[in-house]
Short mmCIF file of C-alpha atoms in Angstrom, two decimals:
data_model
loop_
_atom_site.label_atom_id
_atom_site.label_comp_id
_atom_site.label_asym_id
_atom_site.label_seq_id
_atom_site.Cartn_x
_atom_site.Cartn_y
_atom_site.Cartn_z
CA UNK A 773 16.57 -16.69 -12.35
CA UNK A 774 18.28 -15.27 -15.30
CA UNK A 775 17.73 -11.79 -16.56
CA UNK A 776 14.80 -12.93 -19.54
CA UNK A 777 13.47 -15.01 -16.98
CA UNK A 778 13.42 -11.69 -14.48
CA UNK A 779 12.15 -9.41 -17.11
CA UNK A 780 8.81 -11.88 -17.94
CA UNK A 781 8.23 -11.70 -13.81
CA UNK A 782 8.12 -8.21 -13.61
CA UNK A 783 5.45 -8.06 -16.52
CA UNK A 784 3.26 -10.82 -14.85
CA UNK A 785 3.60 -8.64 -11.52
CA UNK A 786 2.59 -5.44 -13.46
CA UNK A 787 0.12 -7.63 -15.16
CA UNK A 788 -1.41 -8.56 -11.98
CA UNK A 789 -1.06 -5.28 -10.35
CA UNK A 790 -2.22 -3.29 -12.95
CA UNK A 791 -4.18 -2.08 -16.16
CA UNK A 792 -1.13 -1.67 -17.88
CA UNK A 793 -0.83 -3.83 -21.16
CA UNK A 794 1.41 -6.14 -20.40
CA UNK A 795 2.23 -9.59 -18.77
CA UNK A 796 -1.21 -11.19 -19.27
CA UNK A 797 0.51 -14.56 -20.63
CA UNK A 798 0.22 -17.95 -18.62
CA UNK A 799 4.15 -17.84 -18.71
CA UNK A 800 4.38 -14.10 -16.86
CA UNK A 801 1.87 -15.25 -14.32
CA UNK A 802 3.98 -18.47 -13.25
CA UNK A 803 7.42 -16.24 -13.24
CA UNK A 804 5.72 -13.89 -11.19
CA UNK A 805 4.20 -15.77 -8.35
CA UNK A 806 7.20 -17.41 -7.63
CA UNK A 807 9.46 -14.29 -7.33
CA UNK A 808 8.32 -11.99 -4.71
CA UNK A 809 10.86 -9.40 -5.16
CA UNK A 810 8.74 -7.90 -8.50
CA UNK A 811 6.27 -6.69 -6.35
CA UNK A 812 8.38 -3.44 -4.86
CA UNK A 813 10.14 -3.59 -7.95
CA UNK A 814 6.28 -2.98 -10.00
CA UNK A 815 5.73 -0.38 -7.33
CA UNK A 816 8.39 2.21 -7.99
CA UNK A 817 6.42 2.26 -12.03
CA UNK A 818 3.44 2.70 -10.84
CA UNK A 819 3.95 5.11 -8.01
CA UNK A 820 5.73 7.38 -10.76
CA UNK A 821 2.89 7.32 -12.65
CA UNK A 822 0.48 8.00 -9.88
CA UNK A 823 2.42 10.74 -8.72
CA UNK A 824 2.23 12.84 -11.92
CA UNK A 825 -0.79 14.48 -11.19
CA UNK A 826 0.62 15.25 -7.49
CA UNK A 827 3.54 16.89 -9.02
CA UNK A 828 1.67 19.19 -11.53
CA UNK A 829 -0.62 20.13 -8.44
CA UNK A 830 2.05 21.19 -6.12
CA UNK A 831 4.11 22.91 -9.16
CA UNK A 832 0.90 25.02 -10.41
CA UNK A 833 -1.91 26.79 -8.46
CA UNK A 834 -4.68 23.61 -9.08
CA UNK A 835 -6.39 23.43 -5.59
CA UNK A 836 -5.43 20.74 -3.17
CA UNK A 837 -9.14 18.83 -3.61
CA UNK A 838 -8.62 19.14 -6.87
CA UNK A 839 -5.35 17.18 -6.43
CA UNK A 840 -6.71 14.64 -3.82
CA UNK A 841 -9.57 13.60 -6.47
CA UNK A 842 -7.01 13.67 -9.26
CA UNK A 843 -4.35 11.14 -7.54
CA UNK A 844 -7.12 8.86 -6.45
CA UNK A 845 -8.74 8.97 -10.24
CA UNK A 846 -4.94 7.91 -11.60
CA UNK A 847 -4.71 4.67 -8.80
CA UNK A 848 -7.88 3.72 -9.75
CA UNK A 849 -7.34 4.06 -13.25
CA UNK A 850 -3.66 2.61 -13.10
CA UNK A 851 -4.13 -0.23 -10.86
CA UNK A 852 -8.11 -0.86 -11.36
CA UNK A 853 -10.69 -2.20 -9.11
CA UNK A 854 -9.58 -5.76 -8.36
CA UNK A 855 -7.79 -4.71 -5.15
CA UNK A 856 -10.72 -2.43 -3.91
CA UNK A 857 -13.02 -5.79 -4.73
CA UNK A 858 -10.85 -7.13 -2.17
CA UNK A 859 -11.07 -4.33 0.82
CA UNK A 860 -14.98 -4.76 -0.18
CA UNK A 861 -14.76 -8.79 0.93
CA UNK A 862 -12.70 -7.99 3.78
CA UNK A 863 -14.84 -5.33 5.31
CA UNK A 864 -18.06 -7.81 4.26
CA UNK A 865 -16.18 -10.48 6.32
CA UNK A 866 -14.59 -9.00 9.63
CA UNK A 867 -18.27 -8.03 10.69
CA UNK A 868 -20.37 -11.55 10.01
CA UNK A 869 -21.23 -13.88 12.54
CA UNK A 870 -19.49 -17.44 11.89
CA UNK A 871 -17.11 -19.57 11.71
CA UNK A 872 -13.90 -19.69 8.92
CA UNK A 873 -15.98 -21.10 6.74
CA UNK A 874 -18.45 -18.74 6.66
CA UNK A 875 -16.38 -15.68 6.57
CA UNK A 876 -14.84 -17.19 3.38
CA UNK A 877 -18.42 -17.85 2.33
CA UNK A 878 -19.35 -13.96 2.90
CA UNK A 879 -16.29 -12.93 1.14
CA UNK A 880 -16.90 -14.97 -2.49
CA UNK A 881 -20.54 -13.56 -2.66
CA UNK A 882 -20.85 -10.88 -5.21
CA UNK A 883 -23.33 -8.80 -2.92
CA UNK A 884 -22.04 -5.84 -1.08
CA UNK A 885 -22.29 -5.38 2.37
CA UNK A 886 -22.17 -2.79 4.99
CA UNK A 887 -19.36 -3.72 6.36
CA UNK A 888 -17.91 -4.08 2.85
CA UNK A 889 -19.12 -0.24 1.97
CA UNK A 890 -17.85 1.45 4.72
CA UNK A 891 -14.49 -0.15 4.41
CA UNK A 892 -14.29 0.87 0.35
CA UNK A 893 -15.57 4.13 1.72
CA UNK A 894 -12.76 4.59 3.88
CA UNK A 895 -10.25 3.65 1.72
CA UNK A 896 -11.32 5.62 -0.73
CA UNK A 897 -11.69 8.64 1.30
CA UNK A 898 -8.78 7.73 2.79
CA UNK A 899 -6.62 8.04 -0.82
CA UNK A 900 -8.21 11.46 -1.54
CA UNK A 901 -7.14 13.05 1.63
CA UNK A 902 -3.83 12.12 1.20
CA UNK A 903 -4.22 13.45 -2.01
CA UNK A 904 -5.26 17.08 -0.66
CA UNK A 905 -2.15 16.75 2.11
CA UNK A 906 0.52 15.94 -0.26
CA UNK A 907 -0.91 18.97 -2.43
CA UNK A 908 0.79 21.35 0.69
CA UNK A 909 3.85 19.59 0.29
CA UNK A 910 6.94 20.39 -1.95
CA UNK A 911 7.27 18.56 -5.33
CA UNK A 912 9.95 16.44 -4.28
CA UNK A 913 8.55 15.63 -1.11
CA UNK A 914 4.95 14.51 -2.10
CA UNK A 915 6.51 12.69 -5.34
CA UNK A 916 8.74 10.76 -3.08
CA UNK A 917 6.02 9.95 -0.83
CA UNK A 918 3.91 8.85 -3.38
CA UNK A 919 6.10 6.11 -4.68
CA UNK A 920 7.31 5.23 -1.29
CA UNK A 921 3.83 4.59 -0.16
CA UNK A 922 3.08 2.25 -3.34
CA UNK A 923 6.48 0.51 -2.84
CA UNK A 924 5.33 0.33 1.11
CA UNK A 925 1.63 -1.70 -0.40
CA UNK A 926 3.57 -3.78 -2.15
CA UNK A 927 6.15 -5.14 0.61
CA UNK A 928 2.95 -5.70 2.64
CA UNK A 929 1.83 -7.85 -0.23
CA UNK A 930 4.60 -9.56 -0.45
CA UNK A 931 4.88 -10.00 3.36
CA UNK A 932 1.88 -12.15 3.54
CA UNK A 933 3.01 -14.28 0.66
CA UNK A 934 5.88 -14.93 2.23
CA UNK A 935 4.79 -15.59 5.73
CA UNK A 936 1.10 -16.60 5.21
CA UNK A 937 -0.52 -19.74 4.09
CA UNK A 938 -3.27 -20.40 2.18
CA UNK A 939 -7.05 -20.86 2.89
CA UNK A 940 -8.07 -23.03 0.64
CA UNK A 941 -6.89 -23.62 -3.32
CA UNK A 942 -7.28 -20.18 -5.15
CA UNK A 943 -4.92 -16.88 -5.60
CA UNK A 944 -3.71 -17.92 -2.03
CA UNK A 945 -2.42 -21.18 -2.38
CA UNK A 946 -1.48 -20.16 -6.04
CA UNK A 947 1.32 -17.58 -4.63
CA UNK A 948 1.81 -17.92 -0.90
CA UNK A 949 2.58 -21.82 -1.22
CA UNK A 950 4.89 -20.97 -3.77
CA UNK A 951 7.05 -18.64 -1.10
CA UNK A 952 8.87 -19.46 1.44
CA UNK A 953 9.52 -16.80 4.81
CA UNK A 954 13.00 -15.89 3.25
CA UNK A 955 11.35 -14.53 0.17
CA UNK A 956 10.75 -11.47 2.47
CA UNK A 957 14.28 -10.76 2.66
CA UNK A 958 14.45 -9.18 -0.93
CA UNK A 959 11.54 -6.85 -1.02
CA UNK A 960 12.62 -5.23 2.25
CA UNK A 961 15.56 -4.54 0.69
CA UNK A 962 14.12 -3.10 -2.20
CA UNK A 963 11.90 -0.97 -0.46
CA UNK A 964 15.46 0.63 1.12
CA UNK A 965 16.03 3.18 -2.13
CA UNK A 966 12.44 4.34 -1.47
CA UNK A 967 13.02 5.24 1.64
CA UNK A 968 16.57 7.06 1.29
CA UNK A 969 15.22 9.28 -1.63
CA UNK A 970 12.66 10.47 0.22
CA UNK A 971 13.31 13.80 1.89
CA UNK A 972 13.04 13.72 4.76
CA UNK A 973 13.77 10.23 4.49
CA UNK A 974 11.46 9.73 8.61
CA UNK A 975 8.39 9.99 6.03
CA UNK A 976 9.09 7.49 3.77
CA UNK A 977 10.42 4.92 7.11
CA UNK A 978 7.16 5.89 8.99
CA UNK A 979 5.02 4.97 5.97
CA UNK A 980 7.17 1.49 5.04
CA UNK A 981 6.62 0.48 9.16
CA UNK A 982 3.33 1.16 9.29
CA UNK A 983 2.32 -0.54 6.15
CA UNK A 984 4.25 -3.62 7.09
CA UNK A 985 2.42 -3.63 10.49
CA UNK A 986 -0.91 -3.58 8.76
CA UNK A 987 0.30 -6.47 6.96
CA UNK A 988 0.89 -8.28 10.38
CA UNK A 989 -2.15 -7.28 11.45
CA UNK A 990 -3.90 -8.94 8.30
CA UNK A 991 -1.70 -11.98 8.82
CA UNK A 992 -2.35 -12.35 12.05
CA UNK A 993 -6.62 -11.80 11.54
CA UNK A 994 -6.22 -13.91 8.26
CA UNK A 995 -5.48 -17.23 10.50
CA UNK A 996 -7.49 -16.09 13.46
CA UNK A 997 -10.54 -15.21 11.42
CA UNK A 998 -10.41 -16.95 7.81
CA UNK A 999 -7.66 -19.91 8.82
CA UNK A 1000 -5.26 -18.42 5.87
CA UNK A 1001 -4.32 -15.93 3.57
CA UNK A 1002 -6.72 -15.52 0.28
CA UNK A 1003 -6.52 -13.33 -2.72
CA UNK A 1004 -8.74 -11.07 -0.77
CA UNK A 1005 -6.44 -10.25 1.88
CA UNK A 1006 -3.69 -10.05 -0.03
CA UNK A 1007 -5.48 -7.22 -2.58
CA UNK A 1008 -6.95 -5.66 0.62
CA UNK A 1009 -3.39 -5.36 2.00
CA UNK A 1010 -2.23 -3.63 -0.53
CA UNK A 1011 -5.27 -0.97 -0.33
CA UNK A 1012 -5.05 -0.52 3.14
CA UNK A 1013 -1.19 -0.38 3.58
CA UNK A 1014 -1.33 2.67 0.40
CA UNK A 1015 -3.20 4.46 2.67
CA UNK A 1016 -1.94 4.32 5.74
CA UNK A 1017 1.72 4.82 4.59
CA UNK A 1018 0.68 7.54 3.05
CA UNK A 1019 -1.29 9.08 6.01
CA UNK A 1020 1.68 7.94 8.02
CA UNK A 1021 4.58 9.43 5.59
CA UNK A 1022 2.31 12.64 5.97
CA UNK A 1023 2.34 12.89 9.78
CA UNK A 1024 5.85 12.32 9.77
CA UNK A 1025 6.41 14.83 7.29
CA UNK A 1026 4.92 17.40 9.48
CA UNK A 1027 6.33 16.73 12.84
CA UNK A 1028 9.79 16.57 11.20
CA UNK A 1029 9.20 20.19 9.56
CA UNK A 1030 7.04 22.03 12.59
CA UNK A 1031 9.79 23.06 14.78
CA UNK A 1032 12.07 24.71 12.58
CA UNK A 1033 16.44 23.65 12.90
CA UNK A 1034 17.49 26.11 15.47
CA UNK A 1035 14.60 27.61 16.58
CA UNK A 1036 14.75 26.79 20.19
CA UNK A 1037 18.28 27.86 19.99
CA UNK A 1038 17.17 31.32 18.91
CA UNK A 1039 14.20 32.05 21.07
CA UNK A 1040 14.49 32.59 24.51
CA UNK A 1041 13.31 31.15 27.61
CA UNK A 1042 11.03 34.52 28.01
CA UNK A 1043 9.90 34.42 24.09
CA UNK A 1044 8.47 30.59 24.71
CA UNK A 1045 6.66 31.38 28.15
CA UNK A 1046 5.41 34.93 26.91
CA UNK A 1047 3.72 32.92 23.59
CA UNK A 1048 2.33 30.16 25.48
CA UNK A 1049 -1.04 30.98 25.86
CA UNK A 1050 -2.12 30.23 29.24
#
């Protein structure tokens, strides 16, 4: 793929992954779903973005729910509802009684169910919070996270393209025929600057491993449960994977900064036992 060629995939994956106005052509979409490697690639653009509001909140005094509501207003507003539509189908889905057939069935009708709400519900909840815990963090940190975790959705996109097969003709079969397993190989390795200019670089790691075992997990419920990867899962990966890399990046965060460098080499035996509150 030559460089023009490149440049028309990466609109068609910000196109697809986005509100942004740009690769909406026929032409962008076909570059893009053959070439994987955009996704990551789209992430690192829109995780900047979405981090802005993150990084004024931890450089002024803006309260931290004020932050969490703010970074899940700018996903929503940068990468719209199309993804969301699909943690909706997915939630609608894992909780009906049926066969493949009928799970797919669920998952095309336009009404909401419970299972649907309380999964968007989650999510959504889900972004906030890590909104309000990256507030407490320092600039670079929570910026760093913030892209990492968006890079981290979009490897577990592209990890079910590339492993996954398709459902039935749609999205699916549209991109995930089009990819073969080795098509992994490139977004992982894309993903690596995302994790080593995160500091501490554990956060970043702990969010890109557990957003590529959600994608697993999708994969392997996908052909258990729907006999393929769809559209749905595929959006709903990249939902679910934001959050928990982020929620992951933020738990890593912590335990790598609670026990100060040196501390047990300054404090005493007697110090530890007489703070220990037994």
């Amino acid at each position: 793929m030559g460089l023009r060629d490149a440049s028309v995939a990466l609109r068609g994956a910000l196109g697809f992954l986005s509100r942004l106005p740009v690769g909406r052509s026929e032409r962008a979409w076909d570059a893009f779903r053959t070439a994987p490697w955009t996704l990551p690639v789209a992430g690192y653009l829109l995780g900047g973005l979405a981090a802005v509001p993150v990084a004024f909140g931890a450089v002024t005094s803006v309260p931290a729910v004020t932050v969490g509501l703010a970074y899940l207003l700018a996903v929503v507003g940068l990468t719209g509802i199309n993804h969301f539509d699909g943690v909706a189908d997915l939630g609608d889905a894992a909780v009906v009684h049926g066969d493949a057939e009928r799970r797919r069935e669920v998952m095309g009708d336009t009404a909401l169910g419970v299972g649907g709400t309380l999964a968007l519900a989650a999510v959504v909840a889900g972004l906030a919070l890590a909104g309000v815990g990256l507030a407490a963090l320092p600039v670079a940190a929570a910026v760093g996270l913030v892209v990492a975790a968006e890079v981290a959705a979009k490897v577990a996109m592209a990890t079910l393209v590339a492993l996954g097969s398709a459902a039935h003709d749609g999205f699916g079969a549209a991109v995930a025929e089009e990819t073969r397993s080795r098509g992994l190989v490139a977004p992982l390795a894309l993903a690596a600057p995302a994790v080593a200019l995160t500091l501490p670089s554990v956060a970043a790691l702990a969010g890109l491993a557990t957003a590529l075992t959600v994608a697993l997990a999708l994969l392997w419920w996908a052909r258990e449960r729907l006999g393929g990867v769809t559209g749905d899962v595929v959006g709903g990966a990249n939902e679910l994977a934001r959050v928990a890399a982020l929620h992951a990046g933020l738990v890593a965060w912590r335990a790598d900064f609670a026990v100060p460098a040196g501390l047990w080499e300054s404090v005493g035996l007697g110090e530890v036992v007489a703070w220990t509150p037994w």
